[in-house]
């Protein structure tokens, strides 16, 4: 439970999503270093489209080499596991219309983790897709919750709490035109007492700070590390400087 305790410490964390397939010039090592140098608190590795096992292992390895920040798998499919990571977000796309993404892929992955990846800390995570939804929404056959329907997101979040998920990830989709609303984060925070991640479409330090102030445990950015390292540094500072709850 080491990673889970770290996530639940009460401090607002910033984490960087590394999609091995999107690293500029395929240089995962520099992307990881950019994120660590910017002060990110952890690395998520994964992506919605094809990533090989070798790419996963390489990205996880680079992230482990770069420092002490936990390395967490954020899988887009059952092929995105790696024994070298610290933990896996065991995602269930709770607003998918296809049972495969709610519990089917998980039933395929669970025995693999049990037999071959025993060192991985498993963090059950309700993956709730909002607004644009991005590739994750499309690939996961989600019925994304409209940005302004905060009460619907809160209903799914409360259901996820009652079901017993250890974490909830509120996702607008990587590269989304805009992130989830601050009001939606606040509504979800109000009913989901465990670890709350917010990500997708966060581009500026002001919006990152405002989202962090709504009380999630973790703000995740991905694209900005690929595009603008200085901006990433400012976002990390804004997230850590926010005074939530
Ligand atoms: C997706 O939150 C991540 O889960 C990253 O999104 O690439 O838009 O920052 P961006």
CSV table of C-alpha atoms and ligand atoms in Angstrom, one decimal:
chain,number,residue,atom,x,y,z
A,1,UNK,CA,0.0,0.0,0.0
A,2,UNK,CA,3.0,2.3,-0.3
A,3,UNK,CA,1.8,4.2,-3.4
A,4,UNK,CA,-1.7,4.4,-2.1
A,5,UNK,CA,-0.6,5.9,1.1
A,6,UNK,CA,1.5,8.4,-0.8
A,7,UNK,CA,-1.5,9.3,-2.9
A,8,UNK,CA,-3.7,9.8,0.2
A,9,UNK,CA,-1.3,11.9,2.2
A,10,UNK,CA,-3.5,14.9,2.0
A,11,UNK,CA,-1.0,16.9,0.0
A,12,UNK,CA,-2.1,17.8,-3.5
A,13,UNK,CA,0.2,16.0,-5.9
A,14,UNK,CA,1.0,16.6,-9.6
A,15,UNK,CA,1.7,13.6,-11.8
A,16,UNK,CA,2.8,13.4,-15.4
A,17,UNK,CA,1.4,11.0,-17.9
A,18,UNK,CA,4.0,9.6,-20.2
A,19,UNK,CA,2.5,7.9,-23.3
A,20,UNK,CA,5.5,6.0,-24.7
A,21,UNK,CA,4.0,6.3,-28.2
A,22,UNK,CA,3.8,10.1,-28.0
A,23,UNK,CA,7.2,11.0,-26.7
A,24,UNK,CA,8.8,13.5,-29.2
A,25,UNK,CA,11.3,11.7,-31.4
A,26,UNK,CA,10.5,8.5,-29.4
A,27,UNK,CA,12.8,9.9,-26.7
A,28,UNK,CA,11.0,8.6,-23.5
A,29,UNK,CA,14.1,9.2,-21.3
A,30,UNK,CA,14.1,13.0,-22.0
A,31,UNK,CA,10.4,13.3,-21.5
A,32,UNK,CA,10.7,11.6,-18.1
A,33,UNK,CA,13.6,13.9,-17.2
A,34,UNK,CA,11.6,16.9,-18.2
A,35,UNK,CA,8.8,15.9,-15.9
A,36,UNK,CA,11.0,15.0,-12.9
A,37,UNK,CA,13.0,18.3,-13.3
A,38,UNK,CA,9.8,20.2,-13.3
A,39,UNK,CA,9.0,18.8,-9.9
A,40,UNK,CA,6.3,16.3,-10.7
A,41,UNK,CA,5.4,13.9,-7.9
A,42,UNK,CA,4.9,10.7,-9.9
A,43,UNK,CA,4.9,9.3,-13.4
A,44,UNK,CA,1.9,7.5,-14.9
A,45,UNK,CA,2.7,5.4,-17.9
A,46,UNK,CA,0.2,4.3,-20.5
A,47,UNK,CA,-1.9,5.3,-23.5
A,48,UNK,CA,-5.1,4.6,-25.3
A,49,UNK,CA,-3.6,3.3,-28.5
A,50,UNK,CA,-1.1,0.6,-29.3
A,51,UNK,CA,1.9,0.4,-27.0
A,52,UNK,CA,4.1,-2.7,-27.0
A,53,UNK,CA,5.2,-4.5,-23.9
A,54,UNK,CA,8.8,-3.4,-24.7
A,55,UNK,CA,7.8,0.3,-24.9
A,56,UNK,CA,6.1,-0.1,-21.5
A,57,UNK,CA,9.1,-1.7,-19.9
A,58,UNK,CA,11.4,0.9,-21.4
A,59,UNK,CA,9.3,3.8,-20.2
A,60,UNK,CA,8.9,2.4,-16.7
A,61,UNK,CA,12.6,1.7,-16.5
A,62,UNK,CA,13.5,5.3,-17.6
A,63,UNK,CA,11.0,6.6,-15.0
A,64,UNK,CA,12.5,4.4,-12.2
A,65,UNK,CA,16.0,5.5,-13.2
A,66,UNK,CA,15.1,9.2,-13.1
A,67,UNK,CA,14.4,9.5,-9.4
A,68,UNK,CA,12.3,8.3,-6.5
A,69,UNK,CA,8.9,9.4,-7.8
A,70,UNK,CA,6.5,6.4,-7.9
A,71,UNK,CA,5.9,4.9,-11.3
A,72,UNK,CA,2.3,3.9,-11.8
A,73,UNK,CA,0.8,2.1,-14.8
A,74,UNK,CA,-2.2,3.8,-16.3
A,75,UNK,CA,-3.2,1.0,-18.7
A,76,UNK,CA,-5.1,1.5,-22.0
A,77,UNK,CA,-5.3,-2.3,-22.4
A,78,UNK,CA,-4.3,-5.6,-20.8
A,79,UNK,CA,-1.0,-5.5,-22.7
A,80,UNK,CA,0.2,-2.4,-20.8
A,81,UNK,CA,1.5,-4.1,-17.6
A,82,UNK,CA,5.1,-4.0,-16.5
A,83,UNK,CA,6.7,-5.8,-13.5
A,84,UNK,CA,9.1,-2.9,-13.0
A,85,UNK,CA,6.4,-0.4,-12.0
A,86,UNK,CA,5.4,0.3,-8.4
A,87,UNK,CA,1.6,0.2,-8.9
A,88,UNK,CA,-1.2,-0.1,-11.4
A,89,UNK,CA,-4.4,1.8,-11.6
A,90,UNK,CA,-6.7,-1.1,-12.0
A,91,UNK,CA,-9.2,0.9,-14.2
A,92,UNK,CA,-12.8,0.2,-14.7
A,93,UNK,CA,-14.5,2.6,-17.2
A,94,UNK,CA,-17.6,3.0,-15.1
A,95,UNK,CA,-19.5,5.0,-17.7
A,96,UNK,CA,-18.7,2.6,-20.6
A,97,UNK,CA,-21.5,1.1,-22.5
A,98,UNK,CA,-19.4,-2.0,-23.1
A,99,UNK,CA,-19.1,-4.5,-20.2
A,100,UNK,CA,-15.6,-5.4,-21.5
A,101,UNK,CA,-14.3,-2.1,-20.3
A,102,UNK,CA,-16.1,-2.3,-17.0
A,103,UNK,CA,-15.1,-5.8,-15.9
A,104,UNK,CA,-14.1,-7.9,-18.9
A,105,UNK,CA,-10.5,-6.6,-19.5
A,106,UNK,CA,-10.1,-6.7,-15.7
A,107,UNK,CA,-11.0,-10.3,-15.6
A,108,UNK,CA,-8.3,-11.0,-18.2
A,109,UNK,CA,-5.7,-8.9,-16.5
A,110,UNK,CA,-6.3,-10.0,-12.9
A,111,UNK,CA,-4.8,-13.6,-13.2
A,112,UNK,CA,-1.8,-12.1,-15.2
A,113,UNK,CA,-1.1,-9.7,-12.3
A,114,UNK,CA,-1.6,-12.5,-9.8
A,115,UNK,CA,0.7,-14.9,-11.5
A,116,UNK,CA,3.3,-12.7,-13.1
A,117,UNK,CA,3.2,-9.2,-11.6
A,118,UNK,CA,2.8,-9.9,-7.9
A,119,UNK,CA,5.0,-7.0,-6.9
A,120,UNK,CA,2.6,-4.5,-8.5
A,121,UNK,CA,0.4,-2.6,-6.0
A,122,UNK,CA,-3.1,-2.8,-7.4
A,123,UNK,CA,-5.3,0.3,-6.9
A,124,UNK,CA,-8.9,-0.2,-8.0
A,125,UNK,CA,-9.9,2.9,-9.9
A,126,UNK,CA,-13.2,4.1,-11.2
A,127,UNK,CA,-12.4,5.8,-14.5
A,128,UNK,CA,-15.1,8.4,-15.2
A,129,UNK,CA,-14.9,10.0,-18.6
A,130,UNK,CA,-16.2,13.5,-19.2
A,131,UNK,CA,-16.8,16.0,-22.0
A,132,UNK,CA,-14.5,15.4,-24.9
A,133,UNK,CA,-13.3,12.1,-23.6
A,134,UNK,CA,-10.5,12.0,-26.1
A,135,UNK,CA,-9.1,8.7,-27.4
A,136,UNK,CA,-9.7,7.1,-24.0
A,137,UNK,CA,-13.4,7.8,-24.3
A,138,UNK,CA,-13.7,6.5,-27.8
A,139,UNK,CA,-11.6,3.4,-27.2
A,140,UNK,CA,-13.3,2.7,-24.0
A,141,UNK,CA,-16.8,3.0,-25.5
A,142,UNK,CA,-17.7,5.5,-22.9
A,143,UNK,CA,-20.8,7.7,-22.9
A,144,UNK,CA,-19.0,10.8,-21.7
A,145,UNK,CA,-20.7,12.9,-19.1
A,146,UNK,CA,-21.4,16.4,-20.4
A,147,UNK,CA,-19.1,19.0,-18.9
A,148,UNK,CA,-21.9,20.9,-17.2
A,149,UNK,CA,-23.7,17.8,-15.7
A,150,UNK,CA,-21.9,18.0,-12.4
A,151,UNK,CA,-24.7,16.1,-10.6
A,152,UNK,CA,-24.4,13.1,-13.0
A,153,UNK,CA,-20.6,13.0,-12.3
A,154,UNK,CA,-21.3,13.1,-8.6
A,155,UNK,CA,-23.9,10.3,-8.9
A,156,UNK,CA,-21.3,8.1,-10.6
A,157,UNK,CA,-18.7,9.1,-8.0
A,158,UNK,CA,-21.0,8.2,-5.1
A,159,UNK,CA,-21.8,4.9,-6.7
A,160,UNK,CA,-18.1,4.3,-7.2
A,161,UNK,CA,-17.6,5.0,-3.5
A,162,UNK,CA,-20.4,2.7,-2.4
A,163,UNK,CA,-19.0,-0.1,-4.7
A,164,UNK,CA,-15.7,0.3,-3.0
A,165,UNK,CA,-13.2,1.7,-5.5
A,166,UNK,CA,-10.0,2.9,-3.9
A,167,UNK,CA,-9.6,5.8,-6.3
A,168,UNK,CA,-11.6,7.7,-9.0
A,169,UNK,CA,-10.1,9.3,-12.1
A,170,UNK,CA,-12.1,12.2,-13.6
A,171,UNK,CA,-10.9,12.3,-17.2
A,172,UNK,CA,-11.6,14.8,-19.9
A,173,UNK,CA,-9.3,13.0,-22.3
A,174,UNK,CA,-5.7,13.6,-23.2
A,175,UNK,CA,-5.6,16.7,-25.4
A,176,UNK,CA,-9.2,17.6,-24.6
A,177,UNK,CA,-10.2,21.1,-25.7
A,178,UNK,CA,-10.9,21.9,-22.1
A,179,UNK,CA,-10.5,20.2,-18.8
A,180,UNK,CA,-13.3,19.2,-16.4
A,181,UNK,CA,-15.0,22.1,-14.7
A,182,UNK,CA,-13.9,23.1,-11.2
A,183,UNK,CA,-17.5,22.8,-10.1
A,184,UNK,CA,-17.5,19.1,-11.3
A,185,UNK,CA,-14.4,18.4,-9.3
A,186,UNK,CA,-15.9,20.0,-6.2
A,187,UNK,CA,-19.1,18.0,-6.7
A,188,UNK,CA,-17.2,14.7,-7.0
A,189,UNK,CA,-14.9,15.6,-4.1
A,190,UNK,CA,-18.0,16.2,-2.0
A,191,UNK,CA,-19.1,12.5,-2.3
A,192,UNK,CA,-15.9,10.6,-3.0
A,193,UNK,CA,-13.7,10.5,0.1
A,194,UNK,CA,-10.8,8.4,-1.3
A,195,UNK,CA,-8.1,9.2,-3.8
A,196,UNK,CA,-9.3,11.5,-6.6
A,197,UNK,CA,-7.3,12.1,-9.8
A,198,UNK,CA,-8.2,14.8,-12.3
A,199,UNK,CA,-6.7,15.0,-15.8
A,200,UNK,CA,-7.2,15.8,-19.4
A,201,UNK,CA,-6.8,19.1,-21.3
A,202,UNK,CA,-5.0,21.0,-18.5
A,203,UNK,CA,-2.8,23.5,-20.3
A,204,UNK,CA,-2.3,26.5,-18.0
A,205,UNK,CA,-1.1,27.2,-14.5
A,206,UNK,CA,-4.3,29.2,-13.6
A,207,UNK,CA,-6.7,26.4,-14.4
A,208,UNK,CA,-4.4,23.8,-12.8
A,209,UNK,CA,-4.3,25.9,-9.6
A,210,UNK,CA,-8.1,26.3,-9.6
A,211,UNK,CA,-8.7,22.6,-10.2
A,212,UNK,CA,-6.2,21.8,-7.4
A,213,UNK,CA,-8.1,24.1,-5.0
A,214,UNK,CA,-11.2,22.1,-5.6
A,215,UNK,CA,-9.6,19.3,-3.5
A,216,UNK,CA,-8.5,16.4,-5.7
A,217,UNK,CA,-5.5,14.3,-4.5
A,218,UNK,CA,-3.7,14.4,-7.9
A,219,UNK,CA,-3.7,16.6,-10.9
A,220,UNK,CA,-2.4,14.9,-14.0
A,221,UNK,CA,-1.0,16.5,-17.1
A,222,UNK,CA,0.5,14.8,-20.1
A,223,UNK,CA,0.7,16.8,-23.3
A,224,UNK,CA,2.2,19.9,-21.8
A,225,UNK,CA,5.4,18.0,-20.9
A,226,UNK,CA,5.7,17.1,-24.5
A,227,UNK,CA,5.1,20.6,-25.7
A,228,UNK,CA,6.3,23.2,-23.1
A,229,UNK,CA,8.6,22.2,-20.2
A,230,UNK,CA,8.5,25.7,-18.7
A,231,UNK,CA,4.7,25.7,-18.7
A,232,UNK,CA,4.9,22.3,-16.9
A,233,UNK,CA,7.1,23.8,-14.2
A,234,UNK,CA,4.6,26.6,-13.6
A,235,UNK,CA,1.7,24.1,-13.5
A,236,UNK,CA,3.5,21.9,-11.0
A,237,UNK,CA,4.1,25.0,-8.8
A,238,UNK,CA,0.5,26.1,-9.1
A,239,UNK,CA,-0.8,22.7,-8.1
A,240,UNK,CA,1.5,22.4,-5.1
A,241,UNK,CA,0.8,26.0,-4.1
A,242,UNK,CA,-3.0,25.6,-4.1
A,243,UNK,CA,-4.6,25.3,-0.7
A,244,UNK,CA,-7.4,22.8,-1.0
A,245,UNK,CA,-10.2,21.6,1.3
B,1,LIG,C1,-5.0,12.0,-19.5
B,1,LIG,O1,-4.8,13.4,-17.8
B,1,LIG,C2,-4.1,12.9,-18.8
B,1,LIG,O2,-5.5,11.2,-18.5
B,1,LIG,C3,-3.3,13.8,-19.6
B,1,LIG,O3,-4.1,14.7,-20.4
B,1,LIG,O4,-2.4,15.1,-22.2
B,1,LIG,O5,-4.5,16.6,-22.0
B,1,LIG,O6,-2.6,16.7,-20.3
B,1,LIG,P1,-3.4,15.8,-21.3
